[in-house]
């Protein structure tokens, strides 16, 4: 796109559609999501600094990225293993890791946060980095359930703050929700949309409302399936079969809940329930609360609605 060739590095372009070309990305949080986003950004020619709290965690993040890249290379370069190895090395050469977030953001175009889902911790992080990051740098959060405007409120760059909500596993999932608050500038929003496209994703525009689009529809659907079962209207197996065969969904709601994590679903619902206690879509489920209290979070703990070996 000509538009990109006319962009000014680390500054907003003067073309009709003003937006920042994001070349250097700092990702804070090297867990499931952060590592996936780092991999995709490095694979699409960005230089990426991946930040976490310890070298041990970062070693695990790089190991996960290498494993994923091997699978990508095996598919992409099935008949040319050397080209596959070259691809892996090229991507890894775009990646650095650090436990020092203030050093990592010195020359960055985008700070994308994928740390623990806790408002106060996210606010503290951005509030601190806001004072140290270059003026042009855009801040974005990958939060699933918190308001972007509340996270951004600890900074003085409300116009350069937005949401980039990726889906797990990031290298496989094609969607990114791009979230603008009432203060996000058009330039910032366009920059984030373009960044999503350059990553090879399909971006959709979202308002800063709970759950954006996908989770706002999916989580209440999941909860209603659980409550349907609690009311004795169907076994979980039958509800899963019904939604797979009747609605063409690849997973039933109980299988999906176990995949996402019952703790994650409960955490999201508790937050929305606190915001809108009278909304029946956000009503509690005793069964879900019980499973979470027993540490049965789904696939990741070996048991949720179903058992996993
Ligand atoms: N897991 C999903 O399916 C999913 C999907 C979309 C969005 N999200 C969102 O992405 C974010 C991260 O989720 P995840 O599943 O990758 O979590 P995770 O627990 O796998 O990873 C979080 C990482 O952040 C690190 N961390 C915590 N505080 C930090 C700090 N102050 N500085 C640097 N690193 C810090 C942790 O050490 C950990 O490695 C959350 O906001 C979550 O809501 C998750």
Short mmCIF file of C-alpha atoms and ligand atoms in Angstrom, two decimals:
data_model
loop_
_atom_site.label_atom_id
_atom_site.label_comp_id
_atom_site.label_asym_id
_atom_site.label_seq_id
_atom_site.Cartn_x
_atom_site.Cartn_y
_atom_site.Cartn_z
CA UNK A 1 0.00 0.00 0.00
CA UNK A 2 1.44 3.35 -1.04
CA UNK A 3 0.05 4.77 2.14
CA UNK A 4 2.59 2.88 4.17
CA UNK A 5 5.56 3.87 2.02
CA UNK A 6 4.79 7.52 2.67
CA UNK A 7 4.62 7.21 6.39
CA UNK A 8 7.09 9.01 8.54
CA UNK A 9 8.92 6.73 10.96
CA UNK A 10 7.97 7.57 14.54
CA UNK A 11 5.64 10.39 13.65
CA UNK A 12 2.24 10.83 12.18
CA UNK A 13 2.12 10.97 8.39
CA UNK A 14 0.74 13.89 6.46
CA UNK A 15 -1.19 11.71 3.99
CA UNK A 16 -4.98 12.00 3.79
CA UNK A 17 -5.41 9.18 6.28
CA UNK A 18 -3.11 10.21 9.07
CA UNK A 19 -1.76 7.30 11.03
CA UNK A 20 1.41 6.05 12.59
CA UNK A 21 3.32 3.19 11.00
CA UNK A 22 4.05 0.88 13.87
CA UNK A 23 7.48 -0.70 13.42
CA UNK A 24 8.71 -1.31 16.94
CA UNK A 25 6.40 -2.94 19.45
CA UNK A 26 6.85 -3.49 23.17
CA UNK A 27 4.67 -6.23 24.59
CA UNK A 28 4.33 -6.29 28.35
CA UNK A 29 3.41 -9.75 29.65
CA UNK A 30 4.90 -12.86 28.07
CA UNK A 31 2.11 -15.29 29.00
CA UNK A 32 -0.25 -17.13 26.70
CA UNK A 33 -1.45 -13.98 24.90
CA UNK A 34 1.69 -11.81 25.05
CA UNK A 35 3.90 -14.57 23.63
CA UNK A 36 1.39 -15.22 20.83
CA UNK A 37 1.15 -11.54 19.91
CA UNK A 38 4.96 -11.20 20.03
CA UNK A 39 5.31 -14.15 17.67
CA UNK A 40 2.87 -12.74 15.14
CA UNK A 41 4.34 -9.22 15.32
CA UNK A 42 7.90 -10.55 14.86
CA UNK A 43 6.73 -12.80 11.98
CA UNK A 44 5.30 -9.78 10.16
CA UNK A 45 8.54 -7.75 10.19
CA UNK A 46 8.19 -5.76 13.40
CA UNK A 47 10.95 -5.51 15.93
CA UNK A 48 9.51 -6.69 19.21
CA UNK A 49 10.59 -6.32 22.83
CA UNK A 50 8.82 -8.82 25.07
CA UNK A 51 8.76 -7.86 28.75
CA UNK A 52 7.90 -9.92 31.80
CA UNK A 53 8.80 -9.98 35.46
CA UNK A 54 11.53 -12.66 35.38
CA UNK A 55 14.03 -14.22 33.00
CA UNK A 56 12.63 -17.66 33.78
CA UNK A 57 9.17 -16.64 32.57
CA UNK A 58 10.68 -15.06 29.46
CA UNK A 59 12.65 -18.25 28.71
CA UNK A 60 9.35 -20.15 28.79
CA UNK A 61 7.75 -17.55 26.50
CA UNK A 62 10.56 -17.93 23.94
CA UNK A 63 10.32 -21.71 24.17
CA UNK A 64 6.59 -21.53 23.48
CA UNK A 65 7.20 -19.19 20.53
CA UNK A 66 9.89 -21.50 19.10
CA UNK A 67 7.55 -24.48 19.39
CA UNK A 68 4.77 -22.61 17.65
CA UNK A 69 7.11 -21.30 14.92
CA UNK A 70 8.31 -24.86 14.24
CA UNK A 71 4.71 -25.92 13.64
CA UNK A 72 4.14 -22.93 11.34
CA UNK A 73 7.39 -23.63 9.43
CA UNK A 74 6.54 -27.31 9.02
CA UNK A 75 3.29 -26.36 7.30
CA UNK A 76 4.55 -23.34 5.35
CA UNK A 77 7.80 -24.89 4.13
CA UNK A 78 6.79 -28.56 4.03
CA UNK A 79 9.25 -29.41 1.21
CA UNK A 80 11.97 -26.93 2.15
CA UNK A 81 13.17 -27.54 5.71
CA UNK A 82 16.15 -25.13 5.29
CA UNK A 83 13.79 -22.31 4.28
CA UNK A 84 11.68 -23.19 7.32
CA UNK A 85 14.73 -22.95 9.62
CA UNK A 86 15.71 -19.64 7.98
CA UNK A 87 12.17 -18.33 8.61
CA UNK A 88 12.35 -19.31 12.29
CA UNK A 89 15.75 -17.65 12.77
CA UNK A 90 14.59 -14.48 10.98
CA UNK A 91 11.52 -14.19 13.23
CA UNK A 92 13.54 -14.86 16.38
CA UNK A 93 16.09 -12.22 15.34
CA UNK A 94 13.26 -9.65 15.45
CA UNK A 95 12.58 -10.52 19.10
CA UNK A 96 14.31 -9.37 22.26
CA UNK A 97 13.29 -9.97 25.85
CA UNK A 98 13.63 -7.80 28.92
CA UNK A 99 12.62 -7.57 32.56
CA UNK A 100 13.08 -3.79 32.46
CA UNK A 101 9.95 -2.23 30.94
CA UNK A 102 11.25 1.36 31.19
CA UNK A 103 14.33 0.49 29.10
CA UNK A 104 12.26 -1.53 26.62
CA UNK A 105 9.89 1.32 25.76
CA UNK A 106 12.55 3.95 25.03
CA UNK A 107 12.18 3.80 21.23
CA UNK A 108 8.89 2.08 20.76
CA UNK A 109 5.88 2.97 18.62
CA UNK A 110 3.39 0.80 20.50
CA UNK A 111 3.20 -0.49 24.07
CA UNK A 112 0.77 -3.39 24.11
CA UNK A 113 -0.10 -4.78 27.51
CA UNK A 114 -1.10 -8.43 28.10
CA UNK A 115 -0.51 -8.79 31.84
CA UNK A 116 -2.80 -10.07 34.59
CA UNK A 117 -6.48 -9.03 34.27
CA UNK A 118 -6.47 -6.57 37.17
CA UNK A 119 -7.49 -2.93 36.75
CA UNK A 120 -5.25 -1.47 39.44
CA UNK A 121 -2.13 -3.34 38.22
CA UNK A 122 -2.79 -2.29 34.61
CA UNK A 123 -3.38 1.33 35.68
CA UNK A 124 -0.16 1.37 37.71
CA UNK A 125 1.82 -0.03 34.78
CA UNK A 126 0.51 2.48 32.22
CA UNK A 127 0.64 5.40 34.67
CA UNK A 128 4.33 4.72 35.27
CA UNK A 129 5.20 4.11 31.61
CA UNK A 130 3.29 7.20 30.47
CA UNK A 131 5.88 9.44 32.08
CA UNK A 132 8.76 7.65 30.35
CA UNK A 133 7.54 6.63 26.89
CA UNK A 134 8.17 8.80 23.80
CA UNK A 135 5.38 11.28 23.09
CA UNK A 136 4.30 9.60 19.84
CA UNK A 137 3.99 6.12 21.39
CA UNK A 138 0.54 4.54 21.34
CA UNK A 139 -0.59 2.53 24.37
CA UNK A 140 -2.98 -0.39 24.01
CA UNK A 141 -4.42 -3.06 26.26
CA UNK A 142 -5.39 -6.63 25.37
CA UNK A 143 -7.89 -6.78 28.25
CA UNK A 144 -10.87 -9.11 27.81
CA UNK A 145 -13.25 -7.58 30.30
CA UNK A 146 -12.04 -4.24 31.66
CA UNK A 147 -12.91 -0.81 30.28
CA UNK A 148 -10.12 0.66 28.18
CA UNK A 149 -11.07 4.17 29.35
CA UNK A 150 -10.60 3.13 33.00
CA UNK A 151 -7.19 1.61 32.30
CA UNK A 152 -6.20 4.73 30.32
CA UNK A 153 -7.34 7.06 33.10
CA UNK A 154 -3.99 6.70 34.88
CA UNK A 155 -2.20 8.32 31.91
CA UNK A 156 -2.05 11.67 30.17
CA UNK A 157 -2.27 10.18 26.69
CA UNK A 158 -5.97 9.45 26.40
CA UNK A 159 -5.89 10.33 22.69
CA UNK A 160 -3.12 7.77 22.09
CA UNK A 161 -4.75 4.94 24.00
CA UNK A 162 -6.90 2.12 22.64
CA UNK A 163 -7.69 -1.55 22.87
CA UNK A 164 -6.30 -4.40 20.77
CA UNK A 165 -8.14 -7.54 21.78
CA UNK A 166 -6.62 -10.68 20.28
CA UNK A 167 -7.93 -14.22 20.53
CA UNK A 168 -6.27 -17.39 21.76
CA UNK A 169 -4.23 -18.97 20.17
CA UNK A 170 -3.08 -15.71 18.59
CA UNK A 171 -1.12 -17.22 15.66
CA UNK A 172 -4.23 -19.17 14.58
CA UNK A 173 -7.11 -16.81 15.31
CA UNK A 174 -7.81 -14.32 12.55
CA UNK A 175 -9.74 -11.69 14.48
CA UNK A 176 -8.59 -8.65 16.39
CA UNK A 177 -11.07 -6.29 18.03
CA UNK A 178 -9.85 -2.70 17.85
CA UNK A 179 -11.34 -0.61 20.62
CA UNK A 180 -11.62 3.15 20.68
CA UNK A 181 -12.71 5.14 23.73
CA UNK A 182 -14.45 8.51 23.47
CA UNK A 183 -10.96 10.07 23.80
CA UNK A 184 -9.05 7.88 21.33
CA UNK A 185 -8.00 10.03 18.36
CA UNK A 186 -8.85 8.98 14.83
CA UNK A 187 -5.11 8.80 14.09
CA UNK A 188 -4.57 6.35 16.92
CA UNK A 189 -7.58 4.27 15.98
CA UNK A 190 -6.48 4.07 12.32
CA UNK A 191 -2.94 3.19 13.39
CA UNK A 192 -4.25 0.30 15.48
CA UNK A 193 -6.54 -0.89 12.68
CA UNK A 194 -3.65 -0.83 10.22
CA UNK A 195 -1.39 -2.61 12.68
CA UNK A 196 -4.00 -5.38 12.98
CA UNK A 197 -4.09 -5.71 9.18
CA UNK A 198 -0.30 -5.79 8.87
CA UNK A 199 -0.29 -8.64 11.41
CA UNK A 200 -2.47 -10.57 8.95
CA UNK A 201 -5.57 -10.30 11.15
CA UNK A 202 -9.02 -9.05 10.29
CA UNK A 203 -9.76 -6.07 12.53
CA UNK A 204 -13.26 -5.07 13.62
CA UNK A 205 -14.06 -1.70 15.21
CA UNK A 206 -15.54 -1.81 18.70
CA UNK A 207 -16.86 0.61 21.26
CA UNK A 208 -15.42 0.54 24.75
CA UNK A 209 -18.31 -1.46 26.21
CA UNK A 210 -18.03 -4.60 28.41
CA UNK A 211 -16.87 -7.59 26.38
CA UNK A 212 -16.61 -5.57 23.14
CA UNK A 213 -18.34 -7.77 20.53
CA UNK A 214 -17.25 -11.40 20.82
CA UNK A 215 -17.23 -11.86 24.60
CA UNK A 216 -20.36 -9.75 25.05
CA UNK A 217 -22.22 -12.33 22.97
CA UNK A 218 -20.29 -15.45 23.87
CA UNK A 219 -20.04 -15.22 27.68
CA UNK A 220 -23.79 -14.70 28.33
CA UNK A 221 -24.45 -17.54 25.85
CA UNK A 222 -22.12 -19.78 27.83
CA UNK A 223 -23.75 -18.74 31.11
CA UNK A 224 -27.25 -19.38 29.81
CA UNK A 225 -26.19 -22.88 28.73
CA UNK A 226 -24.97 -23.55 32.29
CA UNK A 227 -28.17 -22.13 33.81
CA UNK A 228 -30.29 -24.15 31.32
CA UNK A 229 -28.55 -27.27 32.59
CA UNK A 230 -29.01 -26.16 36.23
CA UNK A 231 -32.73 -25.71 35.60
CA UNK A 232 -32.80 -29.36 34.49
CA UNK A 233 -33.60 -28.59 30.85
CA UNK A 234 -30.86 -30.77 29.42
CA UNK A 235 -27.67 -32.64 30.23
CA UNK A 236 -24.43 -30.87 29.41
CA UNK A 237 -23.65 -33.58 26.86
CA UNK A 238 -27.00 -33.06 25.11
CA UNK A 239 -26.66 -29.27 25.15
CA UNK A 240 -23.17 -29.56 23.61
CA UNK A 241 -24.41 -31.99 20.93
CA UNK A 242 -27.42 -29.77 20.22
CA UNK A 243 -25.35 -26.65 19.62
CA UNK A 244 -22.79 -28.50 17.50
CA UNK A 245 -25.27 -30.30 15.30
CA UNK A 246 -28.13 -27.81 15.42
CA UNK A 247 -26.25 -24.53 15.25
CA UNK A 248 -23.10 -25.75 13.49
CA UNK A 249 -20.80 -24.55 16.29
CA UNK A 250 -17.41 -26.31 16.39
CA UNK A 251 -17.67 -26.77 20.19
CA UNK A 252 -20.62 -27.00 22.54
CA UNK A 253 -20.91 -24.33 25.28
CA UNK A 254 -19.58 -26.63 28.04
CA UNK A 255 -16.62 -27.72 25.92
CA UNK A 256 -15.96 -24.07 25.10
CA UNK A 257 -16.20 -23.02 28.76
CA UNK A 258 -13.66 -25.71 29.72
CA UNK A 259 -11.38 -24.50 26.91
CA UNK A 260 -11.59 -20.82 27.89
CA UNK A 261 -11.29 -21.57 31.64
CA UNK A 262 -14.14 -21.56 34.15
CA UNK A 263 -12.17 -19.14 36.37
CA UNK A 264 -11.93 -16.70 33.45
CA UNK A 265 -15.66 -16.93 32.71
CA UNK A 266 -16.54 -16.43 36.39
CA UNK A 267 -14.15 -13.49 36.67
CA UNK A 268 -15.71 -11.78 33.63
CA UNK A 269 -19.28 -12.43 34.82
CA UNK A 270 -18.55 -11.20 38.35
CA UNK A 271 -17.23 -7.93 36.89
CA UNK A 272 -20.27 -7.41 34.66
CA UNK A 273 -22.66 -8.48 37.43
CA UNK A 274 -21.16 -5.78 39.66
CA UNK A 275 -21.73 -3.21 36.89
CA UNK A 276 -25.30 -4.33 36.14
CA UNK A 277 -26.63 -6.42 39.07
CA UNK A 278 -30.19 -6.54 37.67
CA UNK A 279 -29.23 -7.77 34.21
CA UNK A 280 -30.42 -11.44 34.07
CA UNK A 281 -27.81 -12.18 31.38
CA UNK A 282 -25.12 -11.54 34.00
CA UNK A 283 -26.76 -13.63 36.77
CA UNK A 284 -24.56 -15.97 38.84
CA UNK A 285 -24.53 -19.74 38.46
CA UNK A 286 -24.15 -21.89 41.58
CA UNK A 287 -22.70 -24.73 39.55
CA UNK A 288 -20.02 -22.52 38.00
CA UNK A 289 -19.17 -21.00 41.40
CA UNK A 290 -18.85 -24.47 42.94
CA UNK A 291 -16.53 -25.80 40.21
CA UNK A 292 -14.31 -22.72 40.44
CA UNK A 293 -14.20 -22.96 44.27
CA UNK A 294 -13.04 -26.59 43.86
CA UNK A 295 -10.24 -25.48 41.52
CA UNK A 296 -11.88 -27.19 38.55
CA UNK A 297 -11.09 -24.60 35.90
CA UNK A 298 -11.45 -26.78 32.80
CA UNK A 299 -8.79 -28.12 30.46
CA UNK A 300 -5.90 -26.33 32.17
CA UNK A 301 -6.51 -28.12 35.52
CA UNK A 302 -7.59 -31.45 34.01
CA UNK A 303 -11.22 -31.06 35.08
CA UNK A 304 -14.08 -28.62 34.60
CA UNK A 305 -17.47 -29.65 33.29
CA UNK A 306 -15.63 -32.62 31.78
CA UNK A 307 -12.54 -34.58 32.82
CA UNK A 308 -9.35 -34.42 30.73
CA UNK A 309 -6.51 -36.93 30.87
N1 LIG B 1 -6.19 -16.13 27.66
C1 LIG B 1 -7.08 -15.68 26.80
O1 LIG B 1 -7.82 -16.45 26.15
C2 LIG B 1 -7.21 -14.21 26.55
C3 LIG B 1 -7.81 -13.77 25.34
C4 LIG B 1 -7.85 -12.39 25.08
C5 LIG B 1 -7.36 -11.49 26.02
N2 LIG B 1 -6.82 -11.95 27.19
C6 LIG B 1 -6.28 -10.94 28.12
O2 LIG B 1 -4.87 -10.88 27.95
C7 LIG B 1 -4.23 -10.57 29.20
C8 LIG B 1 -3.21 -11.65 29.52
O3 LIG B 1 -3.83 -12.89 29.56
P1 LIG B 1 -3.00 -14.28 29.47
O4 LIG B 1 -4.00 -15.36 29.32
O5 LIG B 1 -1.89 -14.15 28.49
O6 LIG B 1 -2.38 -14.32 30.95
P2 LIG B 1 -1.11 -15.13 31.47
O7 LIG B 1 -1.32 -15.33 32.91
O8 LIG B 1 -0.83 -16.32 30.59
O9 LIG B 1 0.11 -14.10 31.25
C9 LIG B 1 0.25 -12.88 31.95
C10 LIG B 1 1.74 -12.59 32.04
O10 LIG B 1 1.91 -11.25 32.51
C11 LIG B 1 3.02 -11.24 33.39
N3 LIG B 1 2.92 -10.06 34.24
C12 LIG B 1 2.04 -9.82 35.24
N4 LIG B 1 2.24 -8.58 35.73
C13 LIG B 1 3.26 -8.03 35.02
C14 LIG B 1 3.91 -6.77 35.03
N5 LIG B 1 3.56 -5.81 35.89
N6 LIG B 1 4.91 -6.55 34.13
C15 LIG B 1 5.26 -7.49 33.25
N7 LIG B 1 4.66 -8.71 33.18
C16 LIG B 1 3.68 -8.96 34.06
C17 LIG B 1 2.92 -12.56 34.13
O11 LIG B 1 4.18 -12.93 34.71
C18 LIG B 1 2.50 -13.51 33.02
O12 LIG B 1 3.59 -14.10 32.35
C19 LIG B 1 -5.36 -10.41 30.23
O13 LIG B 1 -5.69 -9.06 30.32
C20 LIG B 1 -6.51 -11.22 29.60
O14 LIG B 1 -7.76 -10.76 30.00
C21 LIG B 1 -6.72 -13.28 27.47
#
